[in-house]
Amino acid sequence: MDFGIGLPITGPEASPERIAGVAQRAERAGLGAVWAYERLLRPAEPYMLGLNQVVPLPEESAIVYDPLETLAYLAATTSTIRLGTSVIDALYHPPVVLAKRLATLDRLSGGRLWIGLGQGWMAQEFEAAGVPVSRRGAGFAEHVAAMRTCWGPDPVSFSGRFYTIPESQVGPKPAGLTLLAGAAAPAAVERAAALGMGLTAVVFDWDALGQCVETYRKAGGAGPFVIQVNGVIGDRPLDERMPLTGSAEQVAEDLARARELGADHVYWQPIGFDADGLVERIAGLPAT
């Protein structure tokens, strides 16, 4: 198990200099990966719809750097650290377009990509992308299959319910791309396992995360398992906290549970990116 950090790609203070600075510090410190995520827009009405809930969308979401362009920039300014997304909303992109972009970036980075793919959840983003929300589920599985076809031997062709690729040559092919599914609901987790993808999941409490991993393994999932922590490692202990947050000592104790769940990688995504010293605190954790 190794560790990583989410990049400062969001908010008014996000900049190429800050993004590259965090990635380069993380690489020098020996961290395993840096991570970016996708957000197309922040609706004018400050709410997001998911799972029949209305949840405030942070002000920072008005500015979010595109994850693939960001990682392409970092591919040229780093040399060894893995470059990850958690997640790209696959359904917002035509499969052949996303497959080509991912393969190109994987080649440019020397095979360093860990790509987390999700189905998307915000109704306004589906509307803006011109994709029906009903495409979730079966449409996601078909999207992944179509991309994998593009990465296979030429000539490639695909004919499905939602996507068609005429017999063609499509290149480049990826060098070392690892696919992860961003999933939490049991059906989505089982689908990830059936598709032969790894799993990336946000930890809110240990019981829910444990159930997610159990569902994945029982469904035959054997890929890499990444834990995302929406929080930081601070300077002092916390009485009330989410897993893998608080002081370095508290987090070090929590890591035993992450290892028991079979985590391959844990990374911390600062909220608002008030993260001075976080790279060094992460680097100081006991790894295996």
mmCIF file of C-alpha atoms in Angstrom:
data_model
loop_
_atom_site.group_PDB
_atom_site.id
_atom_site.type_symbol
_atom_site.label_atom_id
_atom_site.label_comp_id
_atom_site.label_asym_id
_atom_site.label_seq_id
_atom_site.Cartn_x
_atom_site.Cartn_y
_atom_site.Cartn_z
ATOM 1 C CA MET A 1 0.000 0.000 0.000
ATOM 2 C CA ASP A 2 1.239 3.466 -0.864
ATOM 3 C CA PHE A 3 -0.158 6.994 -0.583
ATOM 4 C CA GLY A 4 -1.087 10.003 -2.689
ATOM 5 C CA ILE A 5 -2.641 13.453 -2.719
ATOM 6 C CA GLY A 6 -5.407 15.199 -4.632
ATOM 7 C CA LEU A 7 -4.216 18.112 -6.731
ATOM 8 C CA PRO A 8 -5.235 21.788 -6.210
ATOM 9 C CA ILE A 9 -7.317 21.916 -9.403
ATOM 10 C CA THR A 10 -10.346 23.669 -7.934
ATOM 11 C CA GLY A 11 -11.195 27.112 -6.608
ATOM 12 C CA PRO A 12 -10.085 30.649 -7.439
ATOM 13 C CA GLU A 13 -6.514 30.021 -6.238
ATOM 14 C CA ALA A 14 -5.959 27.015 -8.525
ATOM 15 C CA SER A 15 -3.117 27.678 -10.954
ATOM 16 C CA PRO A 16 -0.632 25.779 -13.120
ATOM 17 C CA GLU A 17 2.138 26.758 -10.720
ATOM 18 C CA ARG A 18 0.339 25.388 -7.647
ATOM 19 C CA ILE A 19 -0.687 22.211 -9.439
ATOM 20 C CA ALA A 20 2.831 21.489 -10.701
ATOM 21 C CA GLY A 21 4.348 22.440 -7.348
ATOM 22 C CA VAL A 22 2.238 19.927 -5.419
ATOM 23 C CA ALA A 23 2.902 17.170 -7.963
ATOM 24 C CA GLN A 24 6.643 17.756 -7.949
ATOM 25 C CA ARG A 25 6.798 17.864 -4.132
ATOM 26 C CA ALA A 26 4.800 14.647 -4.000
ATOM 27 C CA GLU A 27 7.191 12.969 -6.421
ATOM 28 C CA ARG A 28 10.269 14.126 -4.502
ATOM 29 C CA ALA A 29 8.705 12.896 -1.251
ATOM 30 C CA GLY A 30 8.156 9.435 -2.724
ATOM 31 C CA LEU A 31 4.356 9.447 -2.859
ATOM 32 C CA GLY A 32 2.729 6.952 -5.191
ATOM 33 C CA ALA A 33 0.248 9.110 -7.115
ATOM 34 C CA VAL A 34 -1.425 12.477 -7.605
ATOM 35 C CA TRP A 35 -5.118 12.728 -8.468
ATOM 36 C CA ALA A 36 -7.556 14.954 -10.370
ATOM 37 C CA TYR A 37 -11.323 14.759 -10.840
ATOM 38 C CA GLU A 38 -13.885 16.007 -13.350
ATOM 39 C CA ARG A 39 -16.576 18.641 -12.812
ATOM 40 C CA LEU A 40 -18.125 20.154 -15.934
ATOM 41 C CA LEU A 41 -20.041 22.979 -14.282
ATOM 42 C CA ARG A 42 -21.602 24.453 -11.166
ATOM 43 C CA PRO A 43 -25.311 25.114 -11.744
ATOM 44 C CA ALA A 44 -26.517 28.681 -11.200
ATOM 45 C CA GLU A 45 -28.828 27.309 -8.536
ATOM 46 C CA PRO A 46 -26.326 26.073 -5.956
ATOM 47 C CA TYR A 47 -27.470 22.514 -5.530
ATOM 48 C CA MET A 48 -26.769 19.129 -6.980
ATOM 49 C CA LEU A 49 -29.114 16.200 -7.363
ATOM 50 C CA GLY A 50 -28.044 12.668 -6.573
ATOM 51 C CA LEU A 51 -29.712 9.699 -4.932
ATOM 52 C CA ASN A 52 -32.843 11.842 -4.428
ATOM 53 C CA GLN A 53 -30.906 14.237 -2.230
ATOM 54 C CA VAL A 54 -30.331 17.979 -2.464
ATOM 55 C CA VAL A 55 -26.785 18.816 -1.367
ATOM 56 C CA PRO A 56 -25.024 22.207 -1.515
ATOM 57 C CA LEU A 57 -22.331 22.354 -4.191
ATOM 58 C CA PRO A 58 -19.172 24.121 -2.936
ATOM 59 C CA GLU A 59 -18.266 27.507 -4.359
ATOM 60 C CA GLU A 60 -14.932 26.006 -5.430
ATOM 61 C CA SER A 61 -16.774 23.925 -8.031
ATOM 62 C CA ALA A 62 -17.208 27.027 -10.198
ATOM 63 C CA ILE A 63 -13.545 26.592 -11.228
ATOM 64 C CA VAL A 64 -12.223 23.070 -11.799
ATOM 65 C CA TYR A 65 -9.318 22.406 -14.150
ATOM 66 C CA ASP A 66 -9.961 19.596 -16.658
ATOM 67 C CA PRO A 67 -8.352 16.403 -15.315
ATOM 68 C CA LEU A 68 -6.823 15.083 -18.544
ATOM 69 C CA GLU A 69 -5.297 18.382 -19.629
ATOM 70 C CA THR A 70 -3.977 18.791 -16.083
ATOM 71 C CA LEU A 71 -2.394 15.341 -16.080
ATOM 72 C CA ALA A 72 -0.918 15.910 -19.549
ATOM 73 C CA TYR A 73 0.768 19.015 -18.147
ATOM 74 C CA LEU A 74 2.085 16.970 -15.219
ATOM 75 C CA ALA A 75 3.288 14.172 -17.488
ATOM 76 C CA ALA A 76 5.796 16.691 -18.828
ATOM 77 C CA THR A 77 6.755 18.126 -15.427
ATOM 78 C CA THR A 78 7.135 14.835 -13.479
ATOM 79 C CA SER A 79 8.806 11.561 -14.369
ATOM 80 C CA THR A 80 7.874 8.703 -12.022
ATOM 81 C CA ILE A 81 4.766 9.434 -9.945
ATOM 82 C CA ARG A 82 1.485 7.825 -11.083
ATOM 83 C CA LEU A 83 -1.174 10.142 -12.506
ATOM 84 C CA GLY A 84 -4.758 9.343 -11.533
ATOM 85 C CA THR A 85 -8.343 10.439 -12.024
ATOM 86 C CA SER A 86 -11.062 9.834 -9.484
ATOM 87 C CA VAL A 87 -13.177 10.201 -11.393
ATOM 88 C CA ILE A 88 -13.868 11.052 -15.038
ATOM 89 C CA ASP A 89 -17.565 10.791 -15.870
ATOM 90 C CA ALA A 90 -17.267 8.471 -18.855
ATOM 91 C CA LEU A 91 -20.797 8.936 -20.182
ATOM 92 C CA TYR A 92 -20.172 12.608 -20.917
ATOM 93 C CA HIS A 93 -17.618 11.633 -23.594
ATOM 94 C CA PRO A 94 -17.926 9.544 -26.803
ATOM 95 C CA PRO A 95 -16.022 6.279 -26.214
ATOM 96 C CA VAL A 96 -13.679 6.620 -29.189
ATOM 97 C CA VAL A 97 -12.780 10.196 -28.199
ATOM 98 C CA LEU A 98 -12.106 9.343 -24.556
ATOM 99 C CA ALA A 99 -10.255 6.141 -25.481
ATOM 100 C CA LYS A 100 -7.927 8.064 -27.788
ATOM 101 C CA ARG A 101 -7.287 10.811 -25.232
ATOM 102 C CA LEU A 102 -6.509 8.287 -22.488
ATOM 103 C CA ALA A 103 -4.224 6.222 -24.707
ATOM 104 C CA THR A 104 -2.375 9.362 -25.842
ATOM 105 C CA LEU A 105 -1.881 10.542 -22.261
ATOM 106 C CA ASP A 106 -0.799 7.081 -21.154
ATOM 107 C CA ARG A 107 1.846 7.069 -23.881
ATOM 108 C CA LEU A 108 3.000 10.587 -23.060
ATOM 109 C CA SER A 109 3.342 9.693 -19.379
ATOM 110 C CA GLY A 110 5.175 6.408 -19.964
ATOM 111 C CA GLY A 111 2.297 4.217 -18.801
ATOM 112 C CA ARG A 112 1.710 5.992 -15.485
ATOM 113 C CA LEU A 113 -2.096 6.390 -15.675
ATOM 114 C CA TRP A 114 -4.591 5.063 -13.125
ATOM 115 C CA ILE A 115 -7.926 6.155 -14.577
ATOM 116 C CA GLY A 116 -10.998 6.125 -12.376
ATOM 117 C CA LEU A 117 -14.216 6.210 -14.389
ATOM 118 C CA GLY A 118 -17.662 7.048 -13.044
ATOM 119 C CA GLN A 119 -21.162 7.199 -14.468
ATOM 120 C CA GLY A 120 -21.934 10.774 -13.445
ATOM 121 C CA TRP A 121 -24.795 11.791 -11.183
ATOM 122 C CA MET A 122 -25.630 15.485 -11.613
ATOM 123 C CA ALA A 123 -28.702 16.031 -13.789
ATOM 124 C CA GLN A 124 -27.422 19.402 -15.010
ATOM 125 C CA GLU A 125 -24.167 17.878 -16.251
ATOM 126 C CA PHE A 126 -26.004 15.170 -18.180
ATOM 127 C CA GLU A 127 -28.140 17.889 -19.763
ATOM 128 C CA ALA A 128 -25.089 19.952 -20.713
ATOM 129 C CA ALA A 129 -23.340 16.904 -22.187
ATOM 130 C CA GLY A 130 -26.421 15.974 -24.230
ATOM 131 C CA VAL A 131 -26.639 12.506 -22.672
ATOM 132 C CA PRO A 132 -29.739 11.036 -20.989
ATOM 133 C CA VAL A 133 -29.408 10.088 -17.337
ATOM 134 C CA SER A 134 -31.044 6.761 -18.239
ATOM 135 C CA ARG A 135 -27.803 5.700 -19.937
ATOM 136 C CA ARG A 136 -26.288 4.956 -16.521
ATOM 137 C CA GLY A 137 -25.742 1.276 -15.821
ATOM 138 C CA ALA A 138 -25.876 -0.637 -19.086
ATOM 139 C CA GLY A 139 -24.597 2.389 -20.969
ATOM 140 C CA PHE A 140 -21.539 2.615 -18.718
ATOM 141 C CA ALA A 141 -20.691 -1.065 -19.246
ATOM 142 C CA GLU A 142 -21.031 -0.632 -23.009
ATOM 143 C CA HIS A 143 -18.895 2.521 -22.936
ATOM 144 C CA VAL A 144 -16.037 0.666 -21.235
ATOM 145 C CA ALA A 145 -16.355 -2.208 -23.716
ATOM 146 C CA ALA A 146 -16.214 0.220 -26.652
ATOM 147 C CA MET A 147 -13.076 1.904 -25.301
ATOM 148 C CA ARG A 148 -11.366 -1.422 -24.754
ATOM 149 C CA THR A 149 -12.174 -2.311 -28.345
ATOM 150 C CA CYS A 150 -10.347 0.854 -29.437
ATOM 151 C CA TRP A 151 -7.305 -0.248 -27.428
ATOM 152 C CA GLY A 152 -7.240 -3.685 -29.041
ATOM 153 C CA PRO A 153 -5.671 -4.808 -32.327
ATOM 154 C CA ASP A 154 -6.638 -2.959 -35.508
ATOM 155 C CA PRO A 155 -8.934 -2.970 -37.327
ATOM 156 C CA VAL A 156 -11.429 -2.288 -34.537
ATOM 157 C CA SER A 157 -15.197 -2.124 -34.753
ATOM 158 C CA PHE A 158 -18.022 -1.968 -32.237
ATOM 159 C CA SER A 159 -21.783 -2.194 -32.552
ATOM 160 C CA GLY A 160 -23.875 -1.839 -29.399
ATOM 161 C CA ARG A 161 -27.142 -0.456 -28.152
ATOM 162 C CA PHE A 162 -25.724 3.005 -27.452
ATOM 163 C CA TYR A 163 -22.410 3.232 -29.321
ATOM 164 C CA THR A 164 -21.115 2.298 -32.777
ATOM 165 C CA ILE A 165 -17.560 2.432 -34.081
ATOM 166 C CA PRO A 166 -17.135 1.603 -37.781
ATOM 167 C CA GLU A 167 -14.312 -0.733 -38.742
ATOM 168 C CA SER A 168 -11.266 1.471 -38.370
ATOM 169 C CA GLN A 169 -7.687 1.857 -37.265
ATOM 170 C CA VAL A 170 -7.542 3.711 -33.930
ATOM 171 C CA GLY A 171 -4.295 4.696 -32.271
ATOM 172 C CA PRO A 172 -2.223 5.081 -30.278
ATOM 173 C CA LYS A 173 -2.734 2.096 -28.011
ATOM 174 C CA PRO A 174 -2.100 2.547 -24.260
ATOM 175 C CA ALA A 175 1.194 1.463 -22.707
ATOM 176 C CA GLY A 176 0.190 0.621 -19.149
ATOM 177 C CA LEU A 177 -3.260 2.035 -18.427
ATOM 178 C CA THR A 178 -5.023 0.837 -15.261
ATOM 179 C CA LEU A 179 -8.820 1.246 -15.124
ATOM 180 C CA LEU A 180 -10.704 1.813 -11.868
ATOM 181 C CA ALA A 181 -14.440 2.236 -11.339
ATOM 182 C CA GLY A 182 -15.714 4.915 -9.011
ATOM 183 C CA ALA A 183 -18.589 3.083 -7.337
ATOM 184 C CA ALA A 184 -20.495 2.873 -4.057
ATOM 185 C CA ALA A 185 -23.965 1.420 -4.744
ATOM 186 C CA PRO A 186 -23.951 -2.412 -4.730
ATOM 187 C CA ALA A 187 -25.069 -2.700 -8.367
ATOM 188 C CA ALA A 188 -22.314 -0.343 -9.515
ATOM 189 C CA VAL A 189 -19.704 -2.180 -7.430
ATOM 190 C CA GLU A 190 -20.777 -5.546 -8.858
ATOM 191 C CA ARG A 191 -20.638 -4.055 -12.356
ATOM 192 C CA ALA A 192 -17.072 -2.867 -11.720
ATOM 193 C CA ALA A 193 -16.073 -6.395 -10.765
ATOM 194 C CA ALA A 194 -17.828 -7.881 -13.801
ATOM 195 C CA LEU A 195 -15.996 -5.438 -16.068
ATOM 196 C CA GLY A 196 -12.627 -6.455 -14.626
ATOM 197 C CA MET A 197 -11.949 -2.947 -13.306
ATOM 198 C CA GLY A 198 -10.289 -1.921 -10.091
ATOM 199 C CA LEU A 199 -12.276 0.024 -7.497
ATOM 200 C CA THR A 200 -11.955 3.560 -6.161
ATOM 201 C CA ALA A 201 -14.222 4.564 -3.265
ATOM 202 C CA VAL A 202 -14.588 7.516 -0.913
ATOM 203 C CA VAL A 203 -14.444 6.558 2.768
ATOM 204 C CA PHE A 204 -17.112 8.080 5.020
ATOM 205 C CA ASP A 205 -17.277 5.295 7.596
ATOM 206 C CA TRP A 206 -15.558 1.932 7.921
ATOM 207 C CA ASP A 207 -18.709 -0.204 7.874
ATOM 208 C CA ALA A 208 -19.942 1.198 4.563
ATOM 209 C CA LEU A 209 -16.483 0.915 3.014
ATOM 210 C CA GLY A 210 -16.138 -2.656 4.262
ATOM 211 C CA GLN A 211 -19.488 -3.606 2.737
ATOM 212 C CA CYS A 212 -18.437 -2.016 -0.555
ATOM 213 C CA VAL A 213 -15.200 -4.024 -0.657
ATOM 214 C CA GLU A 214 -16.966 -7.230 0.363
ATOM 215 C CA THR A 215 -19.485 -6.787 -2.461
ATOM 216 C CA TYR A 216 -16.657 -6.175 -4.915
ATOM 217 C CA ARG A 217 -14.655 -9.250 -3.869
ATOM 218 C CA LYS A 218 -17.707 -11.538 -3.763
ATOM 219 C CA ALA A 219 -18.531 -10.460 -7.320
ATOM 220 C CA GLY A 220 -15.065 -11.549 -8.422
ATOM 221 C CA GLY A 221 -13.328 -8.168 -8.308
ATOM 222 C CA ALA A 222 -9.566 -8.593 -8.149
ATOM 223 C CA GLY A 223 -8.229 -5.247 -9.382
ATOM 224 C CA PRO A 224 -6.464 -2.477 -7.465
ATOM 225 C CA PHE A 225 -8.429 -0.879 -4.627
ATOM 226 C CA VAL A 226 -8.009 2.861 -3.985
ATOM 227 C CA ILE A 227 -9.403 4.725 -0.964
ATOM 228 C CA GLN A 228 -10.159 8.443 -1.339
ATOM 229 C CA VAL A 229 -10.200 10.530 1.844
ATOM 230 C CA ASN A 230 -12.035 13.849 1.603
ATOM 231 C CA GLY A 231 -9.989 15.523 4.302
ATOM 232 C CA VAL A 232 -6.453 16.043 5.547
ATOM 233 C CA ILE A 233 -3.912 14.966 8.130
ATOM 234 C CA GLY A 234 -3.617 17.750 10.680
ATOM 235 C CA ASP A 235 -1.294 18.813 13.470
ATOM 236 C CA ARG A 236 -3.522 17.799 16.382
ATOM 237 C CA PRO A 237 -5.852 14.925 17.314
ATOM 238 C CA LEU A 238 -9.586 15.248 16.639
ATOM 239 C CA ASP A 239 -12.350 13.912 18.886
ATOM 240 C CA GLU A 240 -14.860 13.686 16.038
ATOM 241 C CA ARG A 241 -13.486 12.789 12.632
ATOM 242 C CA MET A 242 -13.909 10.766 9.485
ATOM 243 C CA PRO A 243 -11.673 7.725 8.975
ATOM 244 C CA LEU A 244 -8.084 8.478 7.977
ATOM 245 C CA THR A 245 -8.274 12.108 9.115
ATOM 246 C CA GLY A 246 -7.049 13.809 12.274
ATOM 247 C CA SER A 247 -3.490 13.750 13.549
ATOM 248 C CA ALA A 248 -0.728 11.708 11.949
ATOM 249 C CA GLU A 249 -0.911 9.310 14.909
ATOM 250 C CA GLN A 250 -4.658 8.806 14.469
ATOM 251 C CA VAL A 251 -4.265 8.253 10.735
ATOM 252 C CA ALA A 252 -1.416 5.780 11.264
ATOM 253 C CA GLU A 253 -3.714 3.716 13.512
ATOM 254 C CA ASP A 254 -6.492 3.835 10.896
ATOM 255 C CA LEU A 255 -4.165 2.541 8.202
ATOM 256 C CA ALA A 256 -4.281 -0.910 9.784
ATOM 257 C CA ARG A 257 -7.981 -1.109 8.857
ATOM 258 C CA ALA A 258 -7.237 0.083 5.324
ATOM 259 C CA ARG A 259 -4.670 -2.711 4.996
ATOM 260 C CA GLU A 260 -7.170 -5.265 6.310
ATOM 261 C CA LEU A 261 -9.578 -4.201 3.565
ATOM 262 C CA GLY A 262 -6.868 -4.823 0.972
ATOM 263 C CA ALA A 263 -6.247 -1.217 -0.041
ATOM 264 C CA ASP A 264 -3.476 -0.751 -2.591
ATOM 265 C CA HIS A 265 -3.438 3.030 -2.356
ATOM 266 C CA VAL A 266 -4.870 5.742 -0.085
ATOM 267 C CA TYR A 267 -4.980 9.396 -1.042
ATOM 268 C CA TRP A 268 -6.127 12.578 0.637
ATOM 269 C CA GLN A 269 -8.247 15.150 -1.221
ATOM 270 C CA PRO A 270 -8.109 18.479 0.631
ATOM 271 C CA ILE A 271 -11.363 20.434 0.672
ATOM 272 C CA GLY A 272 -10.640 23.924 -0.617
ATOM 273 C CA PHE A 273 -7.006 22.828 -0.678
ATOM 274 C CA ASP A 274 -5.847 24.293 2.592
ATOM 275 C CA ALA A 275 -3.077 21.722 2.545
ATOM 276 C CA ASP A 276 0.224 23.300 3.546
ATOM 277 C CA GLY A 277 2.576 20.569 4.697
ATOM 278 C CA LEU A 278 0.194 17.786 3.717
ATOM 279 C CA VAL A 279 2.623 16.168 1.269
ATOM 280 C CA GLU A 280 5.217 15.852 4.003
ATOM 281 C CA ARG A 281 2.718 14.501 6.542
ATOM 282 C CA ILE A 282 1.536 11.898 4.057
ATOM 283 C CA ALA A 283 5.116 10.933 3.221
ATOM 284 C CA GLY A 284 5.785 10.376 6.926
ATOM 285 C CA LEU A 285 3.060 7.726 7.322
ATOM 286 C CA PRO A 286 4.041 4.060 7.748
ATOM 287 C CA ALA A 287 3.653 2.348 4.361
ATOM 288 C CA THR A 288 3.857 -1.324 3.378
#
